[in-house]
Amino acid sequence: MKVNEFASDMQGERYSDVQRIDTGRIDQLLKSGSVDMCEQTVKAFFEETGFFQIESLLMRLYVAMDLYILVRVFSKDLGVPYEEFVKRFGSIDDIETNFIDSEGAVRFFTEMLEQCIRWRAEFSRENRNETIRKTLKYIDENYMQEDISLKSAASAVNLSSTYLSALFKKEMEMNFSDYLSHVRIEKAKELLCRTSKLVSEIAYEVGFSDYRYFGQIFKKYTGQTPREFRASSNRLG
């Protein structure tokens, strides 16, 4: 039974504020707030619901259960295992022990929200790292395709081009096109050193449709033309 359903059946209890319970402030904090906002947000939530004026422990528990469930669902969506959550904060059946006094209730939920925000940051980093890993793998497997692009890479990792562009530049300290050119030139250098293929063949093999443009990009990255690079590599070899 939800808090507002339970409240309608209560008699002789001052629960008008509880009927207007709104967890939107907590939800917003979890999604985009910071750790230093947790305590004041919890206090404001309890004040708005009239939590500390509720005489019935049962009514307090229903308010707390809604909050607990909201936070647990958020942590679950992040990927936090149920066992890890319960190890830190107990199960929903244990929350009564945290309401001996108002300070205990505030402290309990403040710590819970703070930890969830830390989890959010931790899992966000892991997701960013995984996205970059997948993008680099996509480039490595498709650099030879002429039509490979930021858009096709973004589609491969299920992100918008704008978001992937910003994330890639932040994590790799270069933009997508520069990294793609770097990979292509490194592959071309290997082919120039290890094979006798024509420069035009190598250009097409690493994803350039115009071998003259390939020569310009190659010199930009190496300071030599492809032929000069091959000749110097042969001398060193």
GROMACS .gro file of C-alpha atoms in nm:
model
  237
    1MET     CA    1   0.000   0.000   0.000
    2LYS     CA    2   0.134   0.344  -0.093
    3VAL     CA    3   0.160   0.622   0.165
    4ASN     CA    4  -0.130   0.824   0.024
    5GLU     CA    5  -0.356   0.514   0.018
    6PHE     CA    6  -0.269   0.428   0.375
    7ALA     CA    7  -0.315   0.787   0.490
    8SER     CA    8  -0.675   0.798   0.369
    9ASP     CA    9  -0.759   0.512   0.606
   10MET     CA   10  -0.596   0.663   0.913
   11GLN     CA   11  -0.821   0.813   1.180
   12GLY     CA   12  -0.727   1.065   1.448
   13GLU     CA   13  -0.381   1.126   1.295
   14ARG     CA   14  -0.243   1.452   1.157
   15TYR     CA   15  -0.131   1.328   0.814
   16SER     CA   16  -0.232   1.607   0.574
   17ASP     CA   17   0.133   1.679   0.483
   18VAL     CA   18   0.204   1.311   0.428
   19GLN     CA   19  -0.074   1.294   0.171
   20ARG     CA   20   0.119   1.551  -0.031
   21ILE     CA   21   0.444   1.354  -0.020
   22ASP     CA   22   0.669   1.440  -0.314
   23THR     CA   23   0.999   1.261  -0.372
   24GLY     CA   24   1.086   1.476  -0.675
   25ARG     CA   25   1.349   1.670  -0.482
   26ILE     CA   26   1.522   1.347  -0.378
   27ASP     CA   27   1.499   1.204  -0.728
   28GLN     CA   28   1.662   1.514  -0.875
   29LEU     CA   29   1.940   1.502  -0.616
   30LEU     CA   30   2.017   1.141  -0.702
   31LYS     CA   31   2.034   1.214  -1.074
   32SER     CA   32   2.238   1.533  -1.075
   33GLY     CA   33   2.306   1.659  -0.723
   34SER     CA   34   2.625   1.657  -0.519
   35VAL     CA   35   2.718   1.497  -0.187
   36ASP     CA   36   2.722   1.830  -0.002
   37MET     CA   37   2.353   1.882  -0.085
   38CYS     CA   38   2.234   1.558   0.075
   39GLU     CA   39   2.176   1.658   0.437
   40GLN     CA   40   1.984   1.976   0.361
   41THR     CA   41   1.774   1.792   0.100
   42VAL     CA   42   1.683   1.518   0.347
   43LYS     CA   43   1.590   1.773   0.613
   44ALA     CA   44   1.377   1.968   0.365
   45PHE     CA   45   1.202   1.647   0.257
   46PHE     CA   46   1.116   1.553   0.615
   47GLU     CA   47   0.996   1.906   0.694
   48GLU     CA   48   0.773   1.916   0.387
   49THR     CA   49   0.612   1.583   0.476
   50GLY     CA   50   0.573   1.678   0.841
   51PHE     CA   51   0.766   1.363   0.923
   52PHE     CA   52   0.887   1.474   1.264
   53GLN     CA   53   0.537   1.580   1.371
   54ILE     CA   54   0.385   1.240   1.291
   55GLU     CA   55   0.311   1.060   1.615
   56SER     CA   56   0.242   0.720   1.460
   57LEU     CA   57   0.556   0.514   1.403
   58LEU     CA   58   0.363   0.318   1.142
   59MET     CA   59   0.298   0.636   0.942
   60ARG     CA   60   0.664   0.734   0.969
   61LEU     CA   61   0.761   0.394   0.836
   62TYR     CA   62   0.538   0.433   0.532
   63VAL     CA   63   0.700   0.768   0.451
   64ALA     CA   64   1.044   0.618   0.501
   65MET     CA   65   0.959   0.313   0.291
   66ASP     CA   66   0.871   0.531  -0.008
   67LEU     CA   67   1.205   0.707   0.027
   68TYR     CA   68   1.398   0.383   0.079
   69ILE     CA   69   1.237   0.222  -0.227
   70LEU     CA   70   1.311   0.527  -0.443
   71VAL     CA   71   1.680   0.517  -0.346
   72ARG     CA   72   1.704   0.138  -0.384
   73VAL     CA   73   1.549   0.148  -0.734
   74PHE     CA   74   1.795   0.422  -0.833
   75SER     CA   75   2.092   0.220  -0.707
   76LYS     CA   76   1.961  -0.091  -0.884
   77ASP     CA   77   1.940   0.100  -1.213
   78LEU     CA   78   2.305   0.199  -1.163
   79GLY     CA   79   2.395  -0.168  -1.131
   80VAL     CA   80   2.452  -0.186  -0.754
   81PRO     CA   81   2.384  -0.545  -0.637
   82TYR     CA   82   2.106  -0.592  -0.383
   83GLU     CA   83   2.350  -0.761  -0.146
   84GLU     CA   84   2.582  -0.459  -0.152
   85PHE     CA   85   2.296  -0.219  -0.083
   86VAL     CA   86   2.159  -0.426   0.205
   87LYS     CA   87   2.505  -0.475   0.352
   88ARG     CA   88   2.538  -0.098   0.386
   89PHE     CA   89   2.183   0.007   0.472
   90GLY     CA   90   1.989  -0.301   0.573
   91SER     CA   91   1.672  -0.433   0.414
   92ILE     CA   92   1.343  -0.246   0.408
   93ASP     CA   93   1.243  -0.444   0.717
   94ASP     CA   94   1.537  -0.297   0.909
   95ILE     CA   95   1.471   0.073   0.860
   96GLU     CA   96   1.261   0.112   1.176
   97THR     CA   97   1.579   0.092   1.385
   98ASN     CA   98   1.697   0.420   1.233
   99PHE     CA   99   1.402   0.625   1.361
  100ILE     CA  100   1.472   0.631   1.734
  101ASP     CA  101   1.504   1.006   1.696
  102SER     CA  102   1.493   1.267   1.420
  103GLU     CA  103   1.870   1.301   1.407
  104GLY     CA  104   1.905   0.928   1.343
  105ALA     CA  105   1.655   0.941   1.057
  106VAL     CA  106   1.832   1.236   0.893
  107ARG     CA  107   2.172   1.075   0.937
  108PHE     CA  108   2.056   0.740   0.794
  109PHE     CA  109   1.906   0.882   0.476
  110THR     CA  110   2.182   1.138   0.432
  111GLU     CA  111   2.441   0.860   0.434
  112MET     CA  112   2.228   0.658   0.193
  113LEU     CA  113   2.198   0.943  -0.056
  114GLU     CA  114   2.567   1.032  -0.028
  115GLN     CA  115   2.664   0.673  -0.108
  116CYS     CA  116   2.429   0.658  -0.404
  117ILE     CA  117   2.583   0.974  -0.547
  118ARG     CA  118   2.928   0.818  -0.506
  119TRP     CA  119   2.802   0.506  -0.681
  120ARG     CA  120   2.660   0.724  -0.957
  121ALA     CA  121   3.000   0.884  -1.014
  122GLU     CA  122   3.177   0.546  -1.000
  123PHE     CA  123   2.943   0.373  -1.243
  124SER     CA  124   2.943   0.678  -1.469
  125ARG     CA  125   3.322   0.651  -1.502
  126GLU     CA  126   3.293   0.280  -1.577
  127ASN     CA  127   3.030   0.349  -1.843
  128ARG     CA  128   3.248   0.617  -2.001
  129ASN     CA  129   3.546   0.384  -2.007
  130GLU     CA  130   3.337   0.106  -2.160
  131THR     CA  131   3.200   0.343  -2.426
  132ILE     CA  132   3.549   0.454  -2.524
  133ARG     CA  133   3.671   0.093  -2.528
  134LYS     CA  134   3.388  -0.003  -2.765
  135THR     CA  135   3.454   0.300  -2.985
  136LEU     CA  136   3.824   0.219  -3.015
  137LYS     CA  137   3.739  -0.141  -3.098
  138TYR     CA  138   3.495  -0.021  -3.364
  139ILE     CA  139   3.764   0.201  -3.519
  140ASP     CA  140   4.022  -0.077  -3.512
  141GLU     CA  141   3.782  -0.314  -3.689
  142ASN     CA  142   3.651  -0.063  -3.944
  143TYR     CA  143   3.928   0.192  -4.015
  144MET     CA  144   3.968   0.047  -4.366
  145GLN     CA  145   3.608   0.140  -4.454
  146GLU     CA  146   3.590   0.466  -4.645
  147ASP     CA  147   3.255   0.559  -4.492
  148ILE     CA  148   3.353   0.512  -4.127
  149SER     CA  149   3.259   0.827  -3.937
  150LEU     CA  150   3.173   0.973  -3.601
  151LYS     CA  151   2.808   0.914  -3.687
  152SER     CA  152   2.857   0.545  -3.766
  153ALA     CA  153   3.068   0.498  -3.451
  154ALA     CA  154   2.803   0.671  -3.238
  155SER     CA  155   2.538   0.443  -3.383
  156ALA     CA  156   2.754   0.141  -3.302
  157VAL     CA  157   2.775   0.237  -2.934
  158ASN     CA  158   2.416   0.366  -2.911
  159LEU     CA  159   2.499   0.730  -2.843
  160SER     CA  160   2.437   1.059  -3.017
  161SER     CA  161   2.718   1.193  -3.235
  162THR     CA  162   2.736   1.508  -3.025
  163TYR     CA  163   2.776   1.321  -2.697
  164LEU     CA  164   3.032   1.075  -2.834
  165SER     CA  165   3.232   1.357  -2.991
  166ALA     CA  166   3.258   1.541  -2.658
  167LEU     CA  167   3.328   1.224  -2.459
  168PHE     CA  168   3.592   1.102  -2.704
  169LYS     CA  169   3.777   1.432  -2.702
  170LYS     CA  170   3.769   1.447  -2.322
  171GLU     CA  171   3.892   1.092  -2.267
  172MET     CA  172   4.136   1.062  -2.559
  173GLU     CA  173   4.254   1.424  -2.571
  174MET     CA  174   4.200   1.435  -2.949
  175ASN     CA  175   3.893   1.438  -3.166
  176PHE     CA  176   3.749   1.135  -3.344
  177SER     CA  177   3.873   1.222  -3.694
  178ASP     CA  178   4.230   1.284  -3.574
  179TYR     CA  179   4.237   0.952  -3.394
  180LEU     CA  180   4.098   0.773  -3.701
  181SER     CA  181   4.367   0.932  -3.919
  182HIS     CA  182   4.631   0.830  -3.664
  183VAL     CA  183   4.516   0.466  -3.676
  184ARG     CA  184   4.508   0.466  -4.055
  185ILE     CA  185   4.857   0.613  -4.083
  186GLU     CA  186   4.999   0.363  -3.832
  187LYS     CA  187   4.847   0.078  -4.034
  188ALA     CA  188   4.987   0.229  -4.354
  189LYS     CA  189   5.335   0.251  -4.200
  190GLU     CA  190   5.323  -0.118  -4.120
  191LEU     CA  191   5.223  -0.203  -4.477
  192LEU     CA  192   5.492   0.023  -4.623
  193CYS     CA  193   5.757  -0.150  -4.413
  194ARG     CA  194   5.639  -0.509  -4.450
  195THR     CA  195   5.500  -0.530  -4.803
  196SER     CA  196   5.588  -0.421  -5.154
  197LYS     CA  197   5.237  -0.296  -5.230
  198LEU     CA  198   5.196   0.024  -5.426
  199VAL     CA  199   5.130   0.340  -5.227
  200SER     CA  200   4.791   0.372  -5.397
  201GLU     CA  201   4.700   0.017  -5.292
  202ILE     CA  202   4.797   0.086  -4.934
  203ALA     CA  203   4.599   0.410  -4.934
  204TYR     CA  204   4.282   0.226  -5.036
  205GLU     CA  205   4.355  -0.056  -4.793
  206VAL     CA  206   4.361   0.179  -4.494
  207GLY     CA  207   4.045   0.367  -4.591
  208PHE     CA  208   4.151   0.652  -4.824
  209SER     CA  209   3.969   0.680  -5.155
  210ASP     CA  210   4.216   0.943  -5.283
  211TYR     CA  211   4.578   0.833  -5.258
  212ARG     CA  212   4.698   1.191  -5.312
  213TYR     CA  213   4.505   1.301  -5.006
  214PHE     CA  214   4.648   1.000  -4.827
  215GLY     CA  215   4.996   1.129  -4.911
  216GLN     CA  216   4.913   1.471  -4.763
  217ILE     CA  217   4.781   1.320  -4.440
  218PHE     CA  218   5.073   1.079  -4.418
  219LYS     CA  219   5.326   1.363  -4.446
  220LYS     CA  220   5.133   1.567  -4.190
  221TYR     CA  221   5.168   1.289  -3.934
  222THR     CA  222   5.517   1.160  -4.019
  223GLY     CA  223   5.697   1.450  -4.185
  224GLN     CA  224   5.765   1.227  -4.487
  225THR     CA  225   5.584   1.114  -4.797
  226PRO     CA  226   5.491   0.744  -4.805
  227ARG     CA  227   5.774   0.673  -5.050
  228GLU     CA  228   6.026   0.861  -4.837
  229PHE     CA  229   5.913   0.669  -4.532
  230ARG     CA  230   5.945   0.336  -4.712
  231ALA     CA  231   6.291   0.425  -4.841
  232SER     CA  232   6.418   0.532  -4.499
  233SER     CA  233   6.270   0.222  -4.336
  234ASN     CA  234   6.444  -0.001  -4.591
  235ARG     CA  235   6.776   0.169  -4.523
  236LEU     CA  236   6.733   0.119  -4.149
  237GLY     CA  237   6.631  -0.239  -4.206
   0.00000   0.00000   0.00000
